[in-house]
Short mmCIF file of C-alpha atoms and ligand atoms in Angstrom, two decimals:
data_model
loop_
_atom_site.label_atom_id
_atom_site.label_comp_id
_atom_site.label_asym_id
_atom_site.label_seq_id
_atom_site.Cartn_x
_atom_site.Cartn_y
_atom_site.Cartn_z
CA VAL R 1 131.84 39.25 133.84
CA GLY R 2 130.65 42.77 134.58
CA ILE R 3 128.98 43.19 131.18
CA HIS R 4 125.34 44.22 131.04
CA ILE R 5 123.17 44.10 127.98
CA GLU R 6 120.22 46.45 127.96
CA SER R 7 117.72 45.61 125.28
CA ARG R 8 116.01 49.00 125.64
CA ARG R 9 119.14 50.99 124.77
CA GLY R 10 118.49 50.47 121.06
CA LEU R 11 122.17 49.62 120.48
CA PRO R 12 122.79 46.10 119.06
CA ALA R 13 124.07 43.68 121.72
CA TYR R 14 127.43 43.10 120.00
CA LEU R 15 128.16 46.86 120.10
CA GLN R 16 127.23 47.03 123.78
CA ILE R 17 129.68 44.19 124.48
CA ARG R 18 132.35 45.87 122.38
CA ASP R 19 131.94 49.23 124.12
CA GLN R 20 132.06 47.79 127.63
CA LEU R 21 135.09 45.62 126.89
CA ARG R 22 136.83 48.54 125.23
CA GLU R 23 136.26 50.69 128.27
CA ARG R 24 137.68 48.03 130.58
CA ILE R 25 140.75 47.55 128.39
CA LEU R 26 141.45 51.28 128.16
CA ARG R 27 140.93 51.72 131.89
CA GLY R 28 143.48 48.96 132.50
CA ASP R 29 141.03 46.58 134.21
CA LEU R 30 141.99 44.14 131.48
CA GLY R 31 145.74 44.58 131.11
CA PRO R 32 147.98 43.68 128.18
CA GLY R 33 148.01 39.91 127.66
CA ALA R 34 144.83 39.33 129.67
CA ARG R 35 142.66 36.61 128.23
CA LEU R 36 139.07 37.34 127.31
CA GLN R 37 136.46 34.72 128.08
CA SER R 38 135.92 32.28 125.26
CA GLU R 39 133.21 33.28 122.84
CA ARG R 40 131.07 30.31 123.74
CA GLU R 41 131.34 30.92 127.49
CA LEU R 42 130.61 34.66 127.30
CA ALA R 43 127.63 33.99 125.02
CA ARG R 44 126.26 31.55 127.56
CA VAL R 45 126.72 33.88 130.52
CA LEU R 46 125.16 36.85 128.73
CA GLY R 47 122.39 34.82 127.13
CA VAL R 48 123.24 35.91 123.61
CA SER R 49 124.21 33.99 120.51
CA ARG R 50 127.84 33.08 119.91
CA THR R 51 127.78 35.11 116.67
CA THR R 52 127.02 38.20 118.76
CA VAL R 53 130.16 37.70 120.86
CA VAL R 54 132.23 36.85 117.76
CA SER R 55 131.10 40.14 116.17
CA ALA R 56 132.05 42.10 119.31
CA TYR R 57 135.53 40.49 119.41
CA ASP R 58 135.96 41.13 115.66
CA GLU R 59 135.26 44.82 116.24
CA LEU R 60 137.83 45.00 119.05
CA MET R 61 140.31 43.16 116.86
CA ALA R 62 139.76 45.66 114.03
CA GLU R 63 140.50 48.43 116.52
CA GLY R 64 143.76 46.70 117.47
CA LEU R 65 142.72 46.31 121.10
CA VAL R 66 142.69 42.50 121.14
CA GLU R 67 144.27 39.73 119.11
CA ALA R 68 143.51 36.07 118.52
CA ARG R 69 146.30 33.69 119.60
CA PRO R 70 146.10 30.15 118.17
CA GLY R 71 145.19 27.74 120.90
CA ARG R 72 144.96 30.46 123.58
CA GLY R 73 141.83 32.36 122.55
CA THR R 74 141.44 36.14 122.45
CA MET R 75 143.89 38.28 124.41
CA VAL R 76 144.35 41.99 125.07
CA THR R 77 147.07 43.24 122.74
CA THR R 78 150.42 44.07 124.23
CA ARG R 79 151.25 47.49 122.85
CA GLN R 80 154.80 48.68 122.81
CA SER R 81 155.45 52.31 123.36
CA ASN R 82 157.88 53.95 121.01
CA LEU R 83 158.38 56.81 123.42
CA GLY R 84 161.98 57.60 124.04
CA HIS R 85 163.00 56.46 120.55
CA GLU R 86 161.94 59.59 118.67
CA PRO R 87 164.69 61.34 116.74
CA ALA R 88 165.98 64.18 118.91
CA GLY R 89 165.34 67.82 118.05
CA GLN R 90 163.24 67.27 114.93
CA PRO R 91 160.87 70.13 114.08
CA VAL R 92 157.26 69.10 113.53
CA PRO R 93 156.67 68.58 109.79
CA TRP R 94 153.54 70.74 109.83
CA THR R 95 152.96 70.50 106.11
CA ALA R 96 152.32 66.79 106.53
CA HIS R 97 149.70 67.56 109.17
CA LEU R 98 147.71 70.04 107.10
CA SER R 99 144.04 69.50 106.32
CA ALA R 100 142.69 70.27 102.87
CA ILE R 101 141.87 73.81 103.96
CA GLY R 102 145.31 74.16 105.57
CA GLN R 103 146.89 73.15 102.28
CA ARG R 104 144.76 75.59 100.31
CA VAL R 105 145.71 78.41 102.67
CA GLN R 106 149.35 77.44 102.27
CA ARG R 107 149.14 77.47 98.48
CA SER R 108 151.26 80.04 96.78
CA ALA R 109 148.46 82.14 95.28
CA ILE R 110 147.33 83.12 98.75
CA ALA R 111 150.86 83.54 100.01
CA GLU R 112 151.50 85.74 97.02
CA LEU R 113 148.45 87.85 97.72
CA LEU R 114 149.51 88.28 101.31
CA SER R 115 152.97 89.27 100.18
CA PHE R 116 151.42 92.51 99.02
CA ARG R 117 150.72 93.43 102.61
CA ARG R 118 152.57 95.99 104.72
CA ILE R 119 154.26 97.92 101.91
CA ALA R 120 152.67 101.06 103.19
CA ASP R 121 153.97 100.73 106.71
CA ARG R 122 157.43 101.93 105.70
CA PRO R 123 157.85 105.36 107.26
CA ALA R 124 159.11 107.24 104.22
CA ALA R 125 156.61 105.74 101.81
CA ILE R 126 153.83 107.64 100.16
CA SER R 127 151.12 105.06 100.12
CA LEU R 128 148.34 105.10 97.59
CA ALA R 129 147.97 101.43 98.41
CA LEU R 130 145.82 101.34 101.52
CA GLY R 131 142.20 100.34 101.82
CA ALA R 132 141.40 102.26 104.98
CA PRO R 133 139.61 105.37 106.19
CA ASP R 134 141.57 108.38 107.43
CA LEU R 135 141.73 107.86 111.18
CA ARG R 136 142.89 111.47 111.64
CA LEU R 137 139.33 112.55 110.86
CA LEU R 138 137.88 110.61 113.77
CA SER R 139 136.86 112.64 116.82
CA LEU R 140 138.88 111.34 119.74
CA ASP R 141 136.50 113.20 122.07
CA HIS R 142 133.63 111.13 120.74
CA LEU R 143 135.70 107.97 121.03
CA HIS R 144 136.52 108.80 124.67
CA GLU R 145 132.95 109.63 125.49
CA ALA R 146 131.63 106.52 123.78
CA LEU R 147 134.04 104.34 125.75
CA GLU R 148 133.28 106.09 129.02
CA THR R 149 129.54 105.85 128.50
CA ALA R 150 129.84 102.18 127.62
CA LEU R 151 132.00 101.51 130.68
CA SER R 152 129.78 103.35 133.12
CA ARG R 153 126.62 101.86 131.65
CA LEU R 154 127.92 98.29 131.63
CA GLY R 155 130.29 98.33 134.59
CA ALA R 156 132.04 95.00 134.94
CA GLU R 157 129.65 93.60 132.35
CA SER R 158 131.73 95.44 129.75
CA VAL R 159 134.08 92.48 129.95
CA GLY R 160 131.20 90.06 130.41
CA ASN R 161 128.75 88.34 128.17
CA VAL R 162 127.22 89.68 124.99
CA PRO R 163 124.87 87.44 123.00
CA ILE R 164 126.74 85.94 120.04
CA GLN R 165 124.20 87.54 117.70
CA GLY R 166 125.27 90.92 119.07
CA ALA R 167 124.28 93.44 121.73
CA GLU R 168 120.60 94.30 121.43
CA VAL R 169 121.23 98.05 121.46
CA LEU R 170 123.62 97.73 118.51
CA ARG R 171 121.33 95.43 116.53
CA GLU R 172 118.52 97.93 117.06
CA GLY R 173 120.75 100.78 115.94
CA VAL R 174 121.95 98.92 112.86
CA ALA R 175 118.43 97.79 111.93
CA ALA R 176 117.13 101.36 112.25
CA ARG R 177 119.96 102.62 110.09
CA LEU R 178 119.33 99.97 107.44
CA ARG R 179 115.60 100.77 107.48
CA ALA R 180 116.47 104.42 106.90
CA HIS R 181 118.18 103.16 103.74
CA ASN R 182 115.00 101.31 102.74
CA ILE R 183 116.30 97.91 103.79
CA PRO R 184 113.36 96.34 105.61
CA ILE R 185 114.98 94.52 108.53
CA GLU R 186 114.23 94.02 112.21
CA PRO R 187 116.89 93.62 114.93
CA ASP R 188 116.39 89.85 114.95
CA GLY R 189 117.44 89.73 111.29
CA VAL R 190 120.76 91.40 112.16
CA MET R 191 123.82 89.53 113.32
CA VAL R 192 126.75 91.60 114.57
CA LEU R 193 130.09 90.35 113.31
CA HIS R 194 133.79 90.88 113.95
CA GLY R 195 133.82 92.62 110.57
CA ALA R 196 132.32 91.76 107.22
CA THR R 197 135.17 89.29 106.63
CA GLN R 198 133.82 87.06 109.38
CA GLY R 199 130.39 87.19 107.75
CA LEU R 200 131.75 86.19 104.37
CA ASP R 201 133.57 83.23 105.90
CA LEU R 202 130.48 82.13 107.86
CA LEU R 203 128.24 82.38 104.79
CA LEU R 204 130.65 80.41 102.64
CA ARG R 205 130.94 77.73 105.32
CA LEU R 206 127.16 77.52 105.57
CA LEU R 207 126.38 77.58 101.87
CA THR R 208 129.23 76.07 99.86
CA GLU R 209 131.38 72.97 99.48
CA PRO R 210 134.89 72.88 98.03
CA GLY R 211 134.61 72.73 94.25
CA ASP R 212 131.45 74.86 94.14
CA VAL R 213 131.32 77.84 91.83
CA ILE R 214 130.88 81.44 92.95
CA LEU R 215 130.16 84.29 90.53
CA THR R 216 131.74 87.64 91.18
CA GLU R 217 132.83 90.83 89.47
CA VAL R 218 136.40 90.85 88.17
CA PRO R 219 138.53 92.42 89.37
CA THR R 220 137.29 92.17 92.93
CA TYR R 221 138.21 92.68 96.59
CA PHE R 222 141.32 90.62 97.23
CA GLY R 223 140.27 89.62 100.74
CA ALA R 224 137.20 87.98 99.22
CA LEU R 225 139.40 86.17 96.72
CA LEU R 226 141.53 84.87 99.60
CA THR R 227 138.44 83.56 101.36
CA PHE R 228 137.09 81.95 98.18
CA GLN R 229 140.40 80.20 97.58
CA ALA R 230 140.69 78.96 101.15
CA HIS R 231 137.19 77.47 100.81
CA GLY R 232 138.20 75.69 97.61
CA LEU R 233 135.65 77.57 95.49
CA ARG R 234 135.93 78.04 91.74
CA VAL R 235 135.63 81.71 90.99
CA ILE R 236 133.89 82.60 87.73
CA GLY R 237 134.37 86.24 86.93
CA VAL R 238 131.77 88.56 85.47
CA PRO R 239 133.33 91.47 83.57
CA MET R 240 132.76 95.04 84.69
CA ASP R 241 132.25 98.37 83.01
CA HIS R 242 131.51 101.83 84.33
CA ASP R 243 128.10 100.69 85.54
CA GLY R 244 129.52 97.83 87.59
CA MET R 245 129.03 94.13 86.89
CA VAL R 246 127.92 93.47 83.31
CA VAL R 247 124.71 91.79 84.40
CA ASP R 248 123.78 90.87 80.81
CA GLN R 249 126.42 88.12 81.06
CA VAL R 250 125.07 86.72 84.31
CA GLU R 251 122.19 84.62 82.99
CA PHE R 252 124.49 82.70 80.67
CA LEU R 253 126.98 82.14 83.50
CA LEU R 254 124.21 80.99 85.86
CA THR R 255 123.01 78.36 83.41
CA ARG R 256 126.49 77.36 82.28
CA TYR R 257 128.29 77.08 85.65
CA ARG R 258 125.41 76.62 88.12
CA PRO R 259 127.06 78.71 90.86
CA ARG R 260 126.04 78.36 94.49
CA LEU R 261 126.37 82.07 95.18
CA ILE R 262 126.84 85.47 93.61
CA TYR R 263 129.23 87.81 95.44
CA THR R 264 129.07 91.48 94.60
CA VAL R 265 130.35 94.82 95.89
CA PRO R 266 127.85 96.92 93.95
CA THR R 267 128.69 100.35 95.36
CA PHE R 268 132.04 102.14 94.90
CA GLN R 269 133.54 98.74 94.31
CA ASN R 270 136.92 97.65 95.63
CA PRO R 271 139.07 97.98 93.51
CA THR R 272 137.43 99.77 90.57
CA GLY R 273 135.32 102.37 92.37
CA ALA R 274 132.48 101.53 89.93
CA THR R 275 128.85 101.52 91.05
CA MET R 276 126.25 99.14 89.68
CA SER R 277 123.37 101.00 88.03
CA LEU R 278 119.85 100.67 89.39
CA PRO R 279 118.51 98.69 86.39
CA ARG R 280 121.40 96.24 86.76
CA ARG R 281 120.72 95.84 90.47
CA GLU R 282 117.08 95.02 89.73
CA ARG R 283 117.99 92.62 86.96
CA LEU R 284 120.62 90.83 89.07
CA LEU R 285 118.06 90.29 91.82
CA SER R 286 115.47 88.93 89.31
CA LEU R 287 118.06 86.51 88.00
CA ALA R 288 118.98 85.43 91.53
CA LYS R 289 115.29 84.84 92.27
CA HIS R 290 114.62 83.00 89.03
CA TYR R 291 117.65 80.71 89.33
CA GLN R 292 117.46 80.51 93.14
CA VAL R 293 121.06 81.60 93.66
CA PRO R 294 121.57 83.79 96.75
CA ILE R 295 123.46 87.05 96.44
CA ILE R 296 126.06 88.16 98.99
CA GLU R 297 125.95 91.95 98.83
CA ASP R 298 129.11 93.33 100.43
CA ASP R 299 128.53 97.00 101.14
CA PRO R 300 131.30 98.72 103.11
CA PHE R 301 131.40 101.93 101.07
CA SER R 302 127.89 103.12 100.17
CA GLU R 303 127.76 105.80 102.87
CA LEU R 304 131.01 107.30 101.61
CA TYR R 305 129.47 109.11 98.63
CA PHE R 306 130.66 112.55 97.57
CA GLU R 307 127.68 114.41 96.15
CA SER R 308 124.51 112.37 95.90
CA PRO R 309 123.76 109.01 97.50
CA PRO R 310 124.30 105.93 95.31
CA PRO R 311 121.40 103.77 94.07
CA PRO R 312 119.67 101.81 96.84
CA ALA R 313 121.23 98.55 98.03
CA ILE R 314 120.09 95.39 96.21
CA LYS R 315 118.86 94.25 99.62
CA SER R 316 116.39 97.15 99.65
CA PHE R 317 114.15 95.52 97.02
CA ASP R 318 114.69 91.97 98.18
CA GLY R 319 111.18 90.86 99.14
CA HIS R 320 111.97 87.15 99.50
CA GLY R 321 115.30 87.02 101.29
CA HIS R 322 117.63 86.20 98.40
CA VAL R 323 120.18 88.79 99.47
CA LEU R 324 122.62 88.28 102.33
CA TYR R 325 123.77 91.78 103.13
CA LEU R 326 127.11 92.57 104.80
CA GLY R 327 127.92 95.95 106.33
CA THR R 328 130.85 97.18 108.41
CA VAL R 329 132.20 100.23 110.20
CA SER R 330 135.73 99.41 109.00
CA LYS R 331 135.71 101.99 106.21
CA MET R 332 133.46 104.49 107.95
CA LEU R 333 135.09 104.65 111.40
CA GLY R 334 138.04 102.29 111.72
CA PRO R 335 138.92 98.68 110.87
CA GLY R 336 140.25 97.99 114.38
CA LEU R 337 136.81 98.27 115.93
CA ARG R 338 136.01 94.93 114.29
CA VAL R 339 132.30 95.59 114.04
CA GLY R 340 130.30 94.60 111.02
CA TRP R 341 126.87 93.07 110.47
CA LEU R 342 124.92 90.60 108.44
CA ALA R 343 121.30 91.36 107.53
CA ALA R 344 119.70 88.13 106.42
CA PRO R 345 116.65 85.87 106.75
CA ARG R 346 116.21 84.35 110.22
CA PRO R 347 117.34 80.79 109.37
CA ILE R 348 120.66 82.09 108.07
CA VAL R 349 121.17 84.35 111.08
CA GLU R 350 120.42 81.47 113.45
CA LEU R 351 122.83 79.13 111.67
CA GLY R 352 125.43 81.88 111.52
CA VAL R 353 125.18 82.28 115.29
CA GLN R 354 125.59 78.52 115.82
CA LEU R 355 128.57 78.35 113.51
CA ARG R 356 130.26 81.40 114.97
CA ARG R 357 129.97 79.85 118.42
CA LEU R 358 132.51 77.23 117.30
CA THR R 359 135.32 79.69 116.67
CA ASP R 360 134.39 82.91 118.40
CA LEU R 361 132.48 82.34 121.59
CA GLN R 362 132.38 85.90 122.89
CA PRO R 363 131.90 89.10 120.95
CA ALA R 364 133.80 92.10 122.34
CA ALA R 365 131.17 93.98 124.34
CA LEU R 366 132.98 97.31 124.54
CA ASN R 367 133.55 97.61 120.81
CA GLN R 368 129.89 96.92 120.13
CA MET R 369 128.81 99.50 122.67
CA VAL R 370 131.18 102.10 121.25
CA VAL R 371 129.71 101.62 117.78
CA ALA R 372 126.18 101.71 119.21
CA GLU R 373 127.02 105.08 120.83
CA PHE R 374 128.37 106.43 117.55
CA ILE R 375 125.23 105.32 115.71
CA ASN R 376 122.64 106.28 118.31
CA ARG R 377 124.08 109.67 119.27
CA GLY R 378 124.42 110.77 115.65
CA TRP R 379 128.23 110.86 115.80
CA LEU R 380 128.59 108.40 112.93
CA ASP R 381 126.50 110.65 110.69
CA GLU R 382 128.45 113.68 111.85
CA HIS R 383 131.72 111.90 111.08
CA LEU R 384 130.47 110.80 107.68
CA VAL R 385 129.74 114.39 106.68
CA ALA R 386 133.37 115.31 107.38
CA ALA R 387 134.75 112.15 105.76
CA ARG R 388 132.70 112.62 102.56
CA GLU R 389 133.90 116.18 102.26
CA ALA R 390 137.58 115.30 102.82
CA TYR R 391 137.53 112.25 100.56
CA ALA R 392 135.78 114.15 97.76
CA ARG R 393 138.54 116.79 97.88
CA ARG R 394 141.30 114.19 97.87
CA CYS R 395 139.63 112.25 95.07
CA LEU R 396 139.52 115.44 93.03
CA ALA R 397 143.19 116.06 93.86
CA LEU R 398 144.04 112.58 92.61
CA HIS R 399 142.00 113.07 89.45
CA GLU R 400 143.73 116.36 88.72
CA ALA R 401 147.21 115.02 89.51
CA LEU R 402 146.67 112.12 87.13
CA GLY R 403 145.67 114.62 84.44
CA ARG R 404 148.81 116.61 85.16
CA TYR R 405 151.42 113.85 85.36
CA LEU R 406 150.23 110.81 83.41
CA PRO R 407 150.57 110.45 79.63
CA LYS R 408 147.46 110.85 77.48
CA ASP R 409 146.76 107.18 76.94
CA ALA R 410 146.38 106.48 80.67
CA MET R 411 142.67 106.17 81.50
CA TRP R 412 140.57 106.46 84.64
CA ARG R 413 137.16 107.53 85.82
CA ARG R 414 136.60 109.74 88.79
CA PRO R 415 134.57 107.65 91.24
CA ALA R 416 131.50 109.13 92.93
CA GLY R 417 132.49 107.83 96.37
CA GLY R 418 134.38 105.13 98.22
CA LEU R 419 138.12 104.76 98.72
CA PHE R 420 139.59 103.88 95.34
CA LEU R 421 140.28 105.04 91.83
CA TRP R 422 141.10 102.48 89.13
CA LEU R 423 143.86 103.51 86.79
CA GLU R 424 144.54 101.98 83.41
CA LEU R 425 148.17 102.62 82.49
CA PRO R 426 149.40 102.82 78.90
CA PRO R 427 149.31 99.27 77.47
CA GLU R 428 153.12 99.03 77.34
CA ILE R 429 153.40 99.47 81.11
CA SER R 430 153.12 96.60 83.56
CA ALA R 431 151.79 97.81 86.91
CA ASP R 432 154.02 95.29 88.72
CA ASP R 433 157.11 96.75 87.03
CA LEU R 434 155.95 100.29 87.69
CA LEU R 435 155.57 99.43 91.39
CA LEU R 436 159.19 98.23 91.49
CA VAL R 437 160.33 101.56 90.10
CA THR R 438 158.15 103.82 92.25
CA GLU R 439 158.70 101.75 95.40
CA ALA R 440 162.42 102.48 95.11
CA GLN R 441 161.39 106.14 95.30
CA GLY R 442 159.09 105.63 98.27
CA VAL R 443 155.73 105.53 96.47
CA VAL R 444 153.50 102.49 96.55
CA PHE R 445 150.10 101.58 95.09
CA MET R 446 148.14 98.37 94.54
CA PRO R 447 148.89 96.69 91.22
CA GLY R 448 145.84 95.05 89.67
CA ARG R 449 147.16 91.53 89.11
CA PRO R 450 146.30 90.01 92.52
CA LEU R 451 142.76 91.32 92.23
CA TYR R 452 141.83 88.89 89.46
CA PRO R 453 141.04 85.24 90.19
CA SER R 454 142.79 84.07 87.02
CA THR R 455 143.93 85.89 83.89
CA ALA R 456 144.74 89.40 84.98
CA ARG R 457 145.22 92.66 83.15
CA HIS R 458 148.83 93.73 83.53
CA ASN R 459 148.44 97.51 83.09
CA VAL R 460 145.89 98.37 85.78
CA CYS R 461 146.22 99.49 89.37
CA ARG R 462 144.19 100.69 92.35
CA LEU R 463 144.91 104.05 93.92
CA ASN R 464 143.65 105.04 97.35
CA PHE R 465 142.76 108.66 97.98
CA THR R 466 141.33 108.57 101.50
CA VAL R 467 144.48 108.23 103.60
CA PRO R 468 147.10 110.50 101.95
CA SER R 469 146.68 114.28 102.00
CA GLU R 470 146.08 116.22 98.77
CA GLU R 471 149.70 117.35 98.77
CA THR R 472 150.96 113.78 99.31
CA ILE R 473 148.71 112.53 96.53
CA ASP R 474 150.19 115.11 94.19
CA ARG R 475 153.76 114.11 95.06
CA GLY R 476 152.97 110.41 94.74
CA VAL R 477 151.33 110.76 91.35
CA ALA R 478 154.19 112.96 90.14
CA VAL R 479 156.61 110.10 90.94
CA MET R 480 154.31 107.60 89.19
CA GLY R 481 153.92 109.86 86.15
CA SER R 482 157.61 110.44 85.63
CA ALA R 483 158.33 106.72 86.13
CA VAL R 484 155.72 105.86 83.47
CA ARG R 485 157.20 108.36 81.02
CA ARG R 486 160.72 107.03 81.67
CA MET R 487 159.58 103.45 81.16
CA LEU R 488 157.88 104.42 77.87
CA ARG R 489 161.06 106.12 76.68
CA HIS R 490 163.38 103.29 77.81
CA PRO R 491 161.34 100.11 77.68
CA LYS R 492 164.41 97.89 78.11
CA ALA R 493 165.89 99.70 81.12
CA PRO R 494 166.66 97.31 83.99
CA LEU R 495 164.22 97.39 86.90
CA PRO R 496 165.20 97.77 90.54
CA PRO R 497 165.42 94.46 92.40
CA ARG R 498 162.22 93.20 93.97
CA ALA R 499 162.11 94.35 97.58
CA THR R 500 161.07 92.11 100.43
CA PRO R 501 157.35 91.65 100.07
CA SER R 502 155.39 94.06 102.11
CA ALA R 503 151.97 95.47 102.51
CA ILE R 504 148.80 96.46 100.86
CA VAL R 505 145.32 96.10 102.27
C1 PLP J 1 134.72 94.98 99.75
C2 PLP J 1 135.22 94.77 101.13
N1 PLP J 1 134.56 93.96 101.96
C3 PLP J 1 134.98 93.74 103.22
C4 PLP J 1 136.13 94.32 103.69
C5 PLP J 1 136.60 94.01 105.09
O1 PLP J 1 135.71 94.46 106.01
P1 PLP J 1 135.89 94.16 107.57
O2 PLP J 1 137.06 94.97 108.05
O3 PLP J 1 134.60 94.61 108.13
O4 PLP J 1 136.12 92.70 107.75
C6 PLP J 1 136.87 95.15 102.86
C7 PLP J 1 138.13 95.74 103.33
O5 PLP J 1 138.97 96.15 102.58
C8 PLP J 1 136.40 95.39 101.55
O6 PLP J 1 137.07 96.18 100.71
#
């Protein structure tokens, strides 16, 4: 019969029979219509009970591989192929194929968020909408030299293997930099990422299930909202004021909603520019410790301060590993480098590495080496000095232009660093409507609505001051200001038609 039962394999005999018969059927050794031995006969030959063989045949029957024919015993099913009968030229109905996560990604809220992308790419536009550093400030000489050094040091290995956790030289550089900011971390607690976004996704996949709750400031970074939605998380918002997240509310929310995680951008937050005060940072960490809820601290902006450094990262007083800290060069050097990092306790780093292996087998060696050169040769620090100075000037220009062109009941606070200023328009003005008007005149900004997980404020918007020049900022705000005044004077005036959705980052 060609079936062998091994008692030492630990697999019940009926499953061994099933597996071996299945293999023979699929290989074609037992063709369609072939008769299997009778249950009694096979049981006798194999020295097992008849029930064992009956169970094996039942399993194969449930799989549709065999069928019982009255009076003829058990036979291999004759399967008819439908090939050749498919309707011609039909597109694949992908929606019907989508997994739960595919469906969540497809859902309109995310599509709507993404529809805010690319506005700023239009050549004539003045964009106050971006979330990027000014690439014109970057030294191309340093970039060249970093690439050349990396190439000559690595040779062909520059397109070879880098450990998934990240090149050692970069992890050492990042760890040293974090330690200089009082974050006690060794290179083995650092995982290099293709940007902080990858880290957020990995952490959510490791630590949450769909339906779980995550606490976060509102409004918040829209990329994080996209990720939360795709993961099926319920986002519970903590209000903000000028000192960042109102941490006094957090204890109630922790006991009421039992979140799995707290996500915060405590320094020069995207989109509000607000910075969490030191006492609030300490209190948030005590709450996280007490209620055993990890904090994801997303910190892309803290080195972009104007005058004095911001309060230390929450991670810097995290003695017990409650804080999972994300950093990135995207806002310091350039988002296309795709280099960020996670600083976290070893078990999380190890799991992160395992999980990343599934979707992203090889980090890009050259990019990591370029960033390591920038860090280790002091070029990043040099660049930051220039960036801080330029951004501070442009932020001041924005602040002054708003004072010049906006009506008195518009409100804003001049941020102390980062990329963004949060503008509260007069209550009669919807930021979405204002965008329609200014976009027709070539000026775009980020309206606040997509930056809230649910109920949004209609009269708020985010203005970027790092990419446009001072003169461009002035012209852009002048257009915004006169549009606001016109809309206040003629509240019923028809709005321009909605343009094809385009881009904001
Ligand atoms: C708060 C915040 N976190 C993360 C990111 C994305 O970082 P990365 O480019 O490293 O994925 C951004 C980009 O806008 C951001 O504002």
